[in-house]
PDB file of C-alpha atoms and ligand atoms in Angstrom:
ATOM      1  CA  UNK A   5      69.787 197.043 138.704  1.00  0.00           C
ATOM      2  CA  UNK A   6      71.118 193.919 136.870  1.00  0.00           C
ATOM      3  CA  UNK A   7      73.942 193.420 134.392  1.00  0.00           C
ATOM      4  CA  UNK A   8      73.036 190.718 131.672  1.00  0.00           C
ATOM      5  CA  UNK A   9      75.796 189.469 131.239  1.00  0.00           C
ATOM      6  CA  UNK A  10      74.820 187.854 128.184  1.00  0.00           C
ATOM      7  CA  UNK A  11      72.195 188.180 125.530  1.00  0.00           C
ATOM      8  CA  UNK A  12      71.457 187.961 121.276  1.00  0.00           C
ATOM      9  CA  UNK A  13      69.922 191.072 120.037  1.00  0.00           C
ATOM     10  CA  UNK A  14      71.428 190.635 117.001  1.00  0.00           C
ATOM     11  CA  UNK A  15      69.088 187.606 116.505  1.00  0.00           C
ATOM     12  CA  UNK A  16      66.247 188.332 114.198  1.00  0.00           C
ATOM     13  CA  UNK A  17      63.440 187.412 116.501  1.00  0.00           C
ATOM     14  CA  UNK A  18      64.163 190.630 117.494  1.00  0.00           C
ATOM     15  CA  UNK A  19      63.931 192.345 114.106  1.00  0.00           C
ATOM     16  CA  UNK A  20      60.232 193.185 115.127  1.00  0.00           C
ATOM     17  CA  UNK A  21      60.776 195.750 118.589  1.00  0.00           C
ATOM     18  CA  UNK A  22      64.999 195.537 119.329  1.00  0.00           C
ATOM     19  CA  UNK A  23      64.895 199.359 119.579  1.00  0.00           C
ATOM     20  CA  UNK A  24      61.421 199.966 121.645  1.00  0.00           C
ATOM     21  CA  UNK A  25      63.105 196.661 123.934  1.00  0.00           C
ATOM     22  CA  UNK A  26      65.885 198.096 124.767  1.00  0.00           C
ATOM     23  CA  UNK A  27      65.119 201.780 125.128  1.00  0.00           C
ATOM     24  CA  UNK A  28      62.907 199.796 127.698  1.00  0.00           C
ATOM     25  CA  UNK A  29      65.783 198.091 129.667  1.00  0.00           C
ATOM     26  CA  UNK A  30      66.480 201.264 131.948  1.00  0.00           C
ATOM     27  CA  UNK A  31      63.017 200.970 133.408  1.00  0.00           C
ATOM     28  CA  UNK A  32      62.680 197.388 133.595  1.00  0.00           C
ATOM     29  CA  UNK A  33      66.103 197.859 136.024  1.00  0.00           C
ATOM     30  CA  UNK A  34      68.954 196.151 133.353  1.00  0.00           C
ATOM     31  CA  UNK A  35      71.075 198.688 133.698  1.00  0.00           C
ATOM     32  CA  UNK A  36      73.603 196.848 131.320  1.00  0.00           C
ATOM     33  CA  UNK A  37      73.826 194.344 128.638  1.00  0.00           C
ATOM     34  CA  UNK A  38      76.586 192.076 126.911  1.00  0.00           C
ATOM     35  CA  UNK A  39      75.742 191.494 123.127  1.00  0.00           C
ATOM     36  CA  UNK A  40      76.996 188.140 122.881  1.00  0.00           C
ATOM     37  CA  UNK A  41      78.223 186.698 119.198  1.00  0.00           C
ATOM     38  CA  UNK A  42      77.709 183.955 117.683  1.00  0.00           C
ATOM     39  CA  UNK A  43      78.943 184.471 114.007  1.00  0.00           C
ATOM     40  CA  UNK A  44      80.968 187.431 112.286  1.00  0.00           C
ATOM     41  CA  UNK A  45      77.619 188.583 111.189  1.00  0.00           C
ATOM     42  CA  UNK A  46      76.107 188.949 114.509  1.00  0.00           C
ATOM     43  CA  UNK A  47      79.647 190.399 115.966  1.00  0.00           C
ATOM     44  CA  UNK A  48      79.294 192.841 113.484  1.00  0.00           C
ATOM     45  CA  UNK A  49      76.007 193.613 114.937  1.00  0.00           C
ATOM     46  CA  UNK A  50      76.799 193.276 118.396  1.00  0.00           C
ATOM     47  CA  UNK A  51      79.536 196.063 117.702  1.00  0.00           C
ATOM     48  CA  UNK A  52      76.752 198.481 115.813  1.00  0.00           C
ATOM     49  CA  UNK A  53      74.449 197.695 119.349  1.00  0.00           C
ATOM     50  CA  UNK A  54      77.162 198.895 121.396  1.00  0.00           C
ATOM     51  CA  UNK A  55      77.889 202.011 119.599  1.00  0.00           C
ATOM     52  CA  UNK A  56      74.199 202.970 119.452  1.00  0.00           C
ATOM     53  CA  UNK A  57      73.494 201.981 122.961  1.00  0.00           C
ATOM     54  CA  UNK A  58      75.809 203.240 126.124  1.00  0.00           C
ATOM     55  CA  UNK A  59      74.255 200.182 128.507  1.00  0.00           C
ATOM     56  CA  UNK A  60      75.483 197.896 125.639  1.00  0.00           C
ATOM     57  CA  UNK A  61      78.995 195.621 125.143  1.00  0.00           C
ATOM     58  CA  UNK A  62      79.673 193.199 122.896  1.00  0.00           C
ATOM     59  CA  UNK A  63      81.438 190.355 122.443  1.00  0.00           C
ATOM     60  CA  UNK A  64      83.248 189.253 118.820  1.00  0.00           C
ATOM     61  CA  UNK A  65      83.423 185.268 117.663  1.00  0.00           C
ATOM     62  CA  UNK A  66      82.095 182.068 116.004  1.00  0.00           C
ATOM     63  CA  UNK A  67      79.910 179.686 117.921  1.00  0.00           C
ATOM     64  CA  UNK A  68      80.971 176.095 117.746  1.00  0.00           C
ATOM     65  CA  UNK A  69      77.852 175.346 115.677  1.00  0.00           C
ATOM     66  CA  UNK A  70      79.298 177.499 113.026  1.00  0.00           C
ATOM     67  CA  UNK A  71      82.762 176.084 113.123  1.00  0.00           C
ATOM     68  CA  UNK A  72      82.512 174.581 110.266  1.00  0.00           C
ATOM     69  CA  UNK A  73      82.031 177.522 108.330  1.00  0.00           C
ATOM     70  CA  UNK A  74      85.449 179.487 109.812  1.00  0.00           C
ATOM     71  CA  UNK A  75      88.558 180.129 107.869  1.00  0.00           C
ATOM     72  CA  UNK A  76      91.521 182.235 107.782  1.00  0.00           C
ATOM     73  CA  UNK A  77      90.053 185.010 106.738  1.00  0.00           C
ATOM     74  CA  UNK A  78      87.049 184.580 109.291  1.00  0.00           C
ATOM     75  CA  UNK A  79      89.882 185.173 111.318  1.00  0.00           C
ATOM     76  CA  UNK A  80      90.905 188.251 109.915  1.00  0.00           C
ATOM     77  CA  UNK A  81      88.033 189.998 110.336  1.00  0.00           C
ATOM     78  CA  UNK A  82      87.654 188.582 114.262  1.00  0.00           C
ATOM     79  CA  UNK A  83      91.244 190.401 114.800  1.00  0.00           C
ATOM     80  CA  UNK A  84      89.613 193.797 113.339  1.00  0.00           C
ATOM     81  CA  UNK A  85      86.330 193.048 115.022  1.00  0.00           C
ATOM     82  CA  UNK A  86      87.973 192.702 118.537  1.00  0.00           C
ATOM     83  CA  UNK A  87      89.574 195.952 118.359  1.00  0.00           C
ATOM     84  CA  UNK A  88      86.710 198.088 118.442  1.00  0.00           C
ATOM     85  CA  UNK A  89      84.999 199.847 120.926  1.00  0.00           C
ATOM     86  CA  UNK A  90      83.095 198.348 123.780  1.00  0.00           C
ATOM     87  CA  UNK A  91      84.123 195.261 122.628  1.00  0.00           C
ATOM     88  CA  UNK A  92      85.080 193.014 126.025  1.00  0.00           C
ATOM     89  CA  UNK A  93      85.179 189.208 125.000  1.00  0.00           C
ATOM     90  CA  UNK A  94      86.056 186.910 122.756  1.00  0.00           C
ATOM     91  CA  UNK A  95      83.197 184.343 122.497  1.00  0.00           C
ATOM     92  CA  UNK A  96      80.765 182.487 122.586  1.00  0.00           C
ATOM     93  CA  UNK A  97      83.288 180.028 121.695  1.00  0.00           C
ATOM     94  CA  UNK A  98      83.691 176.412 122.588  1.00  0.00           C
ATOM     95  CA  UNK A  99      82.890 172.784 122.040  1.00  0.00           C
ATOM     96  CA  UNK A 100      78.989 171.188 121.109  1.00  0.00           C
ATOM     97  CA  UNK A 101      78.817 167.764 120.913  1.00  0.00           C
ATOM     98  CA  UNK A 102      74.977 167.249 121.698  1.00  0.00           C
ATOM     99  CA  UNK A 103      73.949 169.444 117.892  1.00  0.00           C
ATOM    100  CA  UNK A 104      77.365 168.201 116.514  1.00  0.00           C
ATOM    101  CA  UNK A 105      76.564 170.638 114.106  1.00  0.00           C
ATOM    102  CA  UNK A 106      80.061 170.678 112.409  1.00  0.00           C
ATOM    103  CA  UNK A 107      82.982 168.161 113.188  1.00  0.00           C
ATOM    104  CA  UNK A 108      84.135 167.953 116.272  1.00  0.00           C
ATOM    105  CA  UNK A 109      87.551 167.874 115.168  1.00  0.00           C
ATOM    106  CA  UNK A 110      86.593 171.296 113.669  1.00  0.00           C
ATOM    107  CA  UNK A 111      85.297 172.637 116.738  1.00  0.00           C
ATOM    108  CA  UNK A 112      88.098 171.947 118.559  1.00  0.00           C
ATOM    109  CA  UNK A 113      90.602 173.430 116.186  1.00  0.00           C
ATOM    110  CA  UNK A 114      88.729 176.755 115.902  1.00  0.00           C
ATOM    111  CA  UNK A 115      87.875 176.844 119.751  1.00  0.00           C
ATOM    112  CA  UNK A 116      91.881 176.876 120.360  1.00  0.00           C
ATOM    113  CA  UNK A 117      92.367 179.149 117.824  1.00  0.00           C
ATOM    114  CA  UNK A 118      90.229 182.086 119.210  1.00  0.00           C
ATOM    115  CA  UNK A 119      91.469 181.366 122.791  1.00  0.00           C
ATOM    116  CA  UNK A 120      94.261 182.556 121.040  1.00  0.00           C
ATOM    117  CA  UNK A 121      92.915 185.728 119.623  1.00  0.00           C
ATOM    118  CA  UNK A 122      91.440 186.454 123.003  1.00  0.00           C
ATOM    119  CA  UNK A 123      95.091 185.909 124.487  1.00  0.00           C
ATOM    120  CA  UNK A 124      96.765 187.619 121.702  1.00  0.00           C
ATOM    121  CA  UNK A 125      94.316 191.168 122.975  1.00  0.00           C
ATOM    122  CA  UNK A 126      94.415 190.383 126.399  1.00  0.00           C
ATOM    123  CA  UNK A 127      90.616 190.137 126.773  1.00  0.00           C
ATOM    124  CA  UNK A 128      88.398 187.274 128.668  1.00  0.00           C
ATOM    125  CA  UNK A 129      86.273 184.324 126.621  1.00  0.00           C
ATOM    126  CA  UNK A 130      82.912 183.543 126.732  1.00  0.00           C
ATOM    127  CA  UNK A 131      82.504 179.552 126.840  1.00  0.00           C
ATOM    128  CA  UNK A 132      79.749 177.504 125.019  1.00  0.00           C
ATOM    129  CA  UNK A 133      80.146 173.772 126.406  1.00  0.00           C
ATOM    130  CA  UNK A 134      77.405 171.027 125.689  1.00  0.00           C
ATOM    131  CA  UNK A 135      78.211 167.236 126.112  1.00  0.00           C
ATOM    132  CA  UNK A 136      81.667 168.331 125.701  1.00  0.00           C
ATOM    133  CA  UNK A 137      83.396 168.903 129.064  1.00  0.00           C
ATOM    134  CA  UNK A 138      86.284 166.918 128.869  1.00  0.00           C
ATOM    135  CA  UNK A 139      87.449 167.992 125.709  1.00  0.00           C
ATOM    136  CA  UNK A 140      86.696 171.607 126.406  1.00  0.00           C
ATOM    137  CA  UNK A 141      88.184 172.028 129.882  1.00  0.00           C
ATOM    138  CA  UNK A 142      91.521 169.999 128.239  1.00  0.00           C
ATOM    139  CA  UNK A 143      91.057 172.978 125.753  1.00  0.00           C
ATOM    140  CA  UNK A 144      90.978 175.568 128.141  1.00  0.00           C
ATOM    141  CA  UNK A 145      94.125 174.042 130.081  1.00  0.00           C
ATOM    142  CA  UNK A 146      96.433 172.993 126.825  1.00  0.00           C
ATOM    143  CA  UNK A 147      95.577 176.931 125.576  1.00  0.00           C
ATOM    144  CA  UNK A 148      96.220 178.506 129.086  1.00  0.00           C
ATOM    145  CA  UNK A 149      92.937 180.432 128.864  1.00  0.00           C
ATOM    146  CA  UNK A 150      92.753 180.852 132.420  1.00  0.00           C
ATOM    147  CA  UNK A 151      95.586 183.679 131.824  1.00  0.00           C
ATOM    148  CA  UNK A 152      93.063 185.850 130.066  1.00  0.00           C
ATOM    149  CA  UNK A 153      90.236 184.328 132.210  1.00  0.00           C
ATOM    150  CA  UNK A 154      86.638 183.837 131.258  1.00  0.00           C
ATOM    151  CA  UNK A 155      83.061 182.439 132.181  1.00  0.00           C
ATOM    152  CA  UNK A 156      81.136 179.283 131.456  1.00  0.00           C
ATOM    153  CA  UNK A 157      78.052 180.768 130.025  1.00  0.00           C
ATOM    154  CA  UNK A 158      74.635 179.045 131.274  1.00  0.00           C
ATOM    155  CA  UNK A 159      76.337 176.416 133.098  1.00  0.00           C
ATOM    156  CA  UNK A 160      75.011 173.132 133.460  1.00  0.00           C
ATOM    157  CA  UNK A 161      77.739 170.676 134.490  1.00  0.00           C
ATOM    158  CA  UNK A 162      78.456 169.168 137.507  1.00  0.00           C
ATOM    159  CA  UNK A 163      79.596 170.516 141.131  1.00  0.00           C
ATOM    160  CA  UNK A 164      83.390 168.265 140.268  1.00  0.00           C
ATOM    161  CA  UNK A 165      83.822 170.517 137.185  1.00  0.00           C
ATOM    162  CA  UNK A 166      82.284 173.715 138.725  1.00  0.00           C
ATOM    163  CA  UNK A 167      85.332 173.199 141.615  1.00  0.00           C
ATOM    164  CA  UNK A 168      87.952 173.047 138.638  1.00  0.00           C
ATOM    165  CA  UNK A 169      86.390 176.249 137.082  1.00  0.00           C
ATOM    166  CA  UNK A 170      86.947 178.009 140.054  1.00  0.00           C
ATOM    167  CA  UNK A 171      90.175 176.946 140.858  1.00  0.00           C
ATOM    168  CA  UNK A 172      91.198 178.256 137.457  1.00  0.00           C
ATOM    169  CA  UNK A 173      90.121 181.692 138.557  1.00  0.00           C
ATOM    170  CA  UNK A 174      86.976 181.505 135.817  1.00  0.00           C
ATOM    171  CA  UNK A 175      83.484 182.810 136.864  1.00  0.00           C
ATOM    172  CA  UNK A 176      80.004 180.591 136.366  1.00  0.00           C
ATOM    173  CA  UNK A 177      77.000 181.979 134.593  1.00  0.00           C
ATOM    174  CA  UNK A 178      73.750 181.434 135.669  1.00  0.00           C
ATOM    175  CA  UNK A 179      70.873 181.316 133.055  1.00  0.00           C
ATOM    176  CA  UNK A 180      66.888 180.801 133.269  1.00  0.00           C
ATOM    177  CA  UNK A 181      67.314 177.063 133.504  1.00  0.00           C
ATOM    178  CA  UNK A 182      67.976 177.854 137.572  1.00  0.00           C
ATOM    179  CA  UNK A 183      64.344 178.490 137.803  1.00  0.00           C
ATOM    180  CA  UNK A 184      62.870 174.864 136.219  1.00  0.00           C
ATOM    181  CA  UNK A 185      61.611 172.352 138.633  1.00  0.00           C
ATOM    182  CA  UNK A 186      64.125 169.449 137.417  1.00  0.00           C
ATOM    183  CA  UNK A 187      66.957 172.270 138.064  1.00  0.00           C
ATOM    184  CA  UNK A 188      68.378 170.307 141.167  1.00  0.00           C
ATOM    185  CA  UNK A 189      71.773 169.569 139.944  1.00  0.00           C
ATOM    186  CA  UNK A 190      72.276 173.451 138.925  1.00  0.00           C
ATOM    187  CA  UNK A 191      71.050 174.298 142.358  1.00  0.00           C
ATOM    188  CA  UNK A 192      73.741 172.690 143.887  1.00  0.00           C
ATOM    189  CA  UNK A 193      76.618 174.191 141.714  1.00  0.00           C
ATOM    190  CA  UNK A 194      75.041 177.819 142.935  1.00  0.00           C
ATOM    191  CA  UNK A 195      75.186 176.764 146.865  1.00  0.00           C
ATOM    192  CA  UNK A 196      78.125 176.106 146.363  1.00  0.00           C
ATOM    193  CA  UNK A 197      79.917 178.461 144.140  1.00  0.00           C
ATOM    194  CA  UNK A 198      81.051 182.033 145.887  1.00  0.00           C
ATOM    195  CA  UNK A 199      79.139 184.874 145.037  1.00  0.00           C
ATOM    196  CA  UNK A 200      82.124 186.784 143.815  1.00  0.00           C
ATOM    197  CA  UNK A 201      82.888 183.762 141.310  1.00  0.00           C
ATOM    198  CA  UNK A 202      78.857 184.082 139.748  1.00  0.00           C
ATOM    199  CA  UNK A 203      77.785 185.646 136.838  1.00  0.00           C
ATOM    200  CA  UNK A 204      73.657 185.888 136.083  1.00  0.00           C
ATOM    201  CA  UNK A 205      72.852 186.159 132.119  1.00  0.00           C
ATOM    202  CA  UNK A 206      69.436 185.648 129.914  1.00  0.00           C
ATOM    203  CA  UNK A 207      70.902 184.038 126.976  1.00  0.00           C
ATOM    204  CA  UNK A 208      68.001 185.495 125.456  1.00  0.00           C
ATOM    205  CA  UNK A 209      66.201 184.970 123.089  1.00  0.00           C
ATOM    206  CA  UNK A 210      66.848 181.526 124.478  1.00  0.00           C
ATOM    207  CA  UNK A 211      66.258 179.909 127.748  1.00  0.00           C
ATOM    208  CA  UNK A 212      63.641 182.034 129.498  1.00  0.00           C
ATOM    209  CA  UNK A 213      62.775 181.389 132.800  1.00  0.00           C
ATOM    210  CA  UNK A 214      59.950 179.647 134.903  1.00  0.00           C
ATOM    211  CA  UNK A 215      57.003 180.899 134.783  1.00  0.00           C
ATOM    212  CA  UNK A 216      57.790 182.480 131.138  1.00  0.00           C
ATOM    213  CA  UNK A 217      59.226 179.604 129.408  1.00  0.00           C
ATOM    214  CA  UNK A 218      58.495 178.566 126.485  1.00  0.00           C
ATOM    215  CA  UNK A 219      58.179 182.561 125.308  1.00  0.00           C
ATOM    216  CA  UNK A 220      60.946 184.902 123.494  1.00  0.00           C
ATOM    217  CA  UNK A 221      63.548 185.376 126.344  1.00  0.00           C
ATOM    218  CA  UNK A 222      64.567 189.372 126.839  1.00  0.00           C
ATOM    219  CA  UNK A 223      66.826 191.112 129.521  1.00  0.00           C
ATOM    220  CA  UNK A 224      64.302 192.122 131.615  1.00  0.00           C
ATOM    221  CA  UNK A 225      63.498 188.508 132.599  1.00  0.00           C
ATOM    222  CA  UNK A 226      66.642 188.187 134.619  1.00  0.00           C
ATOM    223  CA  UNK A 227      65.388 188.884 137.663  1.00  0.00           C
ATOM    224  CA  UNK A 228      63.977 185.804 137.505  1.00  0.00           C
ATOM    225  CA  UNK A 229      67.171 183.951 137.366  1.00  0.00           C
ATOM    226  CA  UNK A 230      68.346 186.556 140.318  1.00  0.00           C
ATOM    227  CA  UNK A 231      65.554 186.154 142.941  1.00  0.00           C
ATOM    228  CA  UNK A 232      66.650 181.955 142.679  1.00  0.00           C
ATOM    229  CA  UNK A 233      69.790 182.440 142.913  1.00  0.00           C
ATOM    230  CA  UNK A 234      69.178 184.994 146.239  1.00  0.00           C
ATOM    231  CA  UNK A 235      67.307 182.000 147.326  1.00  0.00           C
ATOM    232  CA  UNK A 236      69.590 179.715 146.688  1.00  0.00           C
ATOM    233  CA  UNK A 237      72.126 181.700 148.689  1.00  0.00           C
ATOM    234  CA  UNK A 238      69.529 182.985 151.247  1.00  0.00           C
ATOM    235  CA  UNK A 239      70.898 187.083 150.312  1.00  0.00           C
ATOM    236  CA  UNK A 240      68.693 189.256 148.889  1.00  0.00           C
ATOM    237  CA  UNK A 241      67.702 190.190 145.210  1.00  0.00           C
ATOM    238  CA  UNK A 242      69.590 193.152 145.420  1.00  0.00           C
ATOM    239  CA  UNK A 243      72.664 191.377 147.286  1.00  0.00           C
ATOM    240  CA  UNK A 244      72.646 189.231 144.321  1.00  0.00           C
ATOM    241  CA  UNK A 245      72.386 192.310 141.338  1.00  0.00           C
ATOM    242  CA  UNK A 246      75.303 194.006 142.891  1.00  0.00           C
ATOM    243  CA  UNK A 247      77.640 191.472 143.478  1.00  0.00           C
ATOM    244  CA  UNK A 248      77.050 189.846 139.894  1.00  0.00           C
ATOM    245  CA  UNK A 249      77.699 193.085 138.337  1.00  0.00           C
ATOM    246  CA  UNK A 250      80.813 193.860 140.176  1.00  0.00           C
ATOM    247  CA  UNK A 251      82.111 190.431 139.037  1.00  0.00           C
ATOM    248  CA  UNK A 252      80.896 191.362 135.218  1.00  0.00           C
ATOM    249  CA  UNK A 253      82.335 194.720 135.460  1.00  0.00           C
ATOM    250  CA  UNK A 254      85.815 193.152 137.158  1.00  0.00           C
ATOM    251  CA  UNK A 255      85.657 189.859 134.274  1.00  0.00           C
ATOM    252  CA  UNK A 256      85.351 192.093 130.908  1.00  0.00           C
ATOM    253  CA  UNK A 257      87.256 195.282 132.370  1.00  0.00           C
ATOM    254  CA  UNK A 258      84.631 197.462 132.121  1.00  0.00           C
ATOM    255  CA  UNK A 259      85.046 200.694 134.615  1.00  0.00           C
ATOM    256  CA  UNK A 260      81.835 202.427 134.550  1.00  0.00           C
TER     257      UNK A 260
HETATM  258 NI1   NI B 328      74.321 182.302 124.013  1.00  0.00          NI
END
């Protein structure tokens, strides 16, 4: 049984089957699933998903794409948002510089700003970096967000970085990627990252894995993503789908 550690329901390629998918999950052995946010809308929605659904947290934030779009009162509502039930996380939140889809000067501003939300409520962060990793591990360091700790979702940097991650005391998430042929750089982070320090996710509807890609990502993909990583390690599946949910449960404080 697998804990997705992160996934978009709220996005509206799901609009079509989200409730027949995830009454599904049980049986398809995702025993539980982080809504992750990417705008107040979608935390909003992430929050109504974890209410309806008992396998389902959530996360609350603004994805650096819509940084541009964040104000005070965005804020405001992010400091009500984070108070409610289930939710675990602050995120995604972070720095893209490969969409630059709002200033990077932007980004960065609103990135520190909801590390400090997350350290204000004591709860872990959920990082999106793309072409950005000096600026966002600087981030991470000036704002001290290794006190609250946190993961690098889908990680796709290098083995040097990975090492600083970890000696931070922040966990590495693993998405489909893993599972592409060209994946040889990732493959080498997982060798050499502990298995108590790994996190496995979908990202979905985004990023599904060999030999799906190219299709509408959902949760019960990840065992794709799992059975590499076992490889990877040389443990078995199941090794692999307990020890990445004790480290989900033990990240976001969940006690199930
Ligand atoms: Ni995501």
């Amino acid at each position: 049984m697998f804990f997705d550690s992160h996934a978009h329901y709220d996005d509206k390629r799901f609009d079509t089957d989200r409730e027949a998918l995830l009454e599904s999950m049980q049986q398809k052995k995702v025993s539980y699933i982080l809504n992750a946010a990417s705008n107040t809308d979608s935390s909003l929605q992430g929050i109504n998903l974890a209410k309806e659904y008992d396998f389902v947290y959530a996360s609350v934030g603004v994805h650096p794409h819509d940084a541009a779009e964040i104000t005070e009162e965005t804020m405001q509502v992010l400091e009500e948002y984070i108070k409610q039930p289930k939710v675990v996380a602050v995120g995604e939140i972070g720095l893209d510089y490969y969409y630059d889809y709002s200033p990077r000067d932007v980004q960065q501003y609103w990135f520190r700003r909801q590390i400090q939300l997350a350290r204000d409520v004591k709860k872990p962060i959920i990082i999106h970096m793309r072409d950005a990793t000096q600026d966002t591990m600087n981030i991470v360091m000036e704002e001290k967000a290794f006190e609250v700790g946190g993961v690098f979702h889908c990680y796709s940097g290098s083995l040097e970085i990975a090492k600083q991650i970890l000696q931070m005391g922040m966990y590495i998430s693993i998405a489909g990627p893993i599972t592409f042929k060209n994946a040889t750089k990732a493959v080498e982070v997982v060798k050499a990252v502990p298995m108590d320090r790994l996190l496995i996710e979908t990202d979905a509807p985004y990023l599904t894995p060999a030999p799906y890609r190219g299709k509408r990502n959902d949760s019960s993909f990840i065992h794709y993503t799992a059975q590499k990583v076992a490889d990877i390690k040389g443990i078995s599946i199941e090794e692999v789908a307990k020890q990445t949910m004790q480290n989900t449960f033990s990240l976001f404080g969940i006690k199930r």
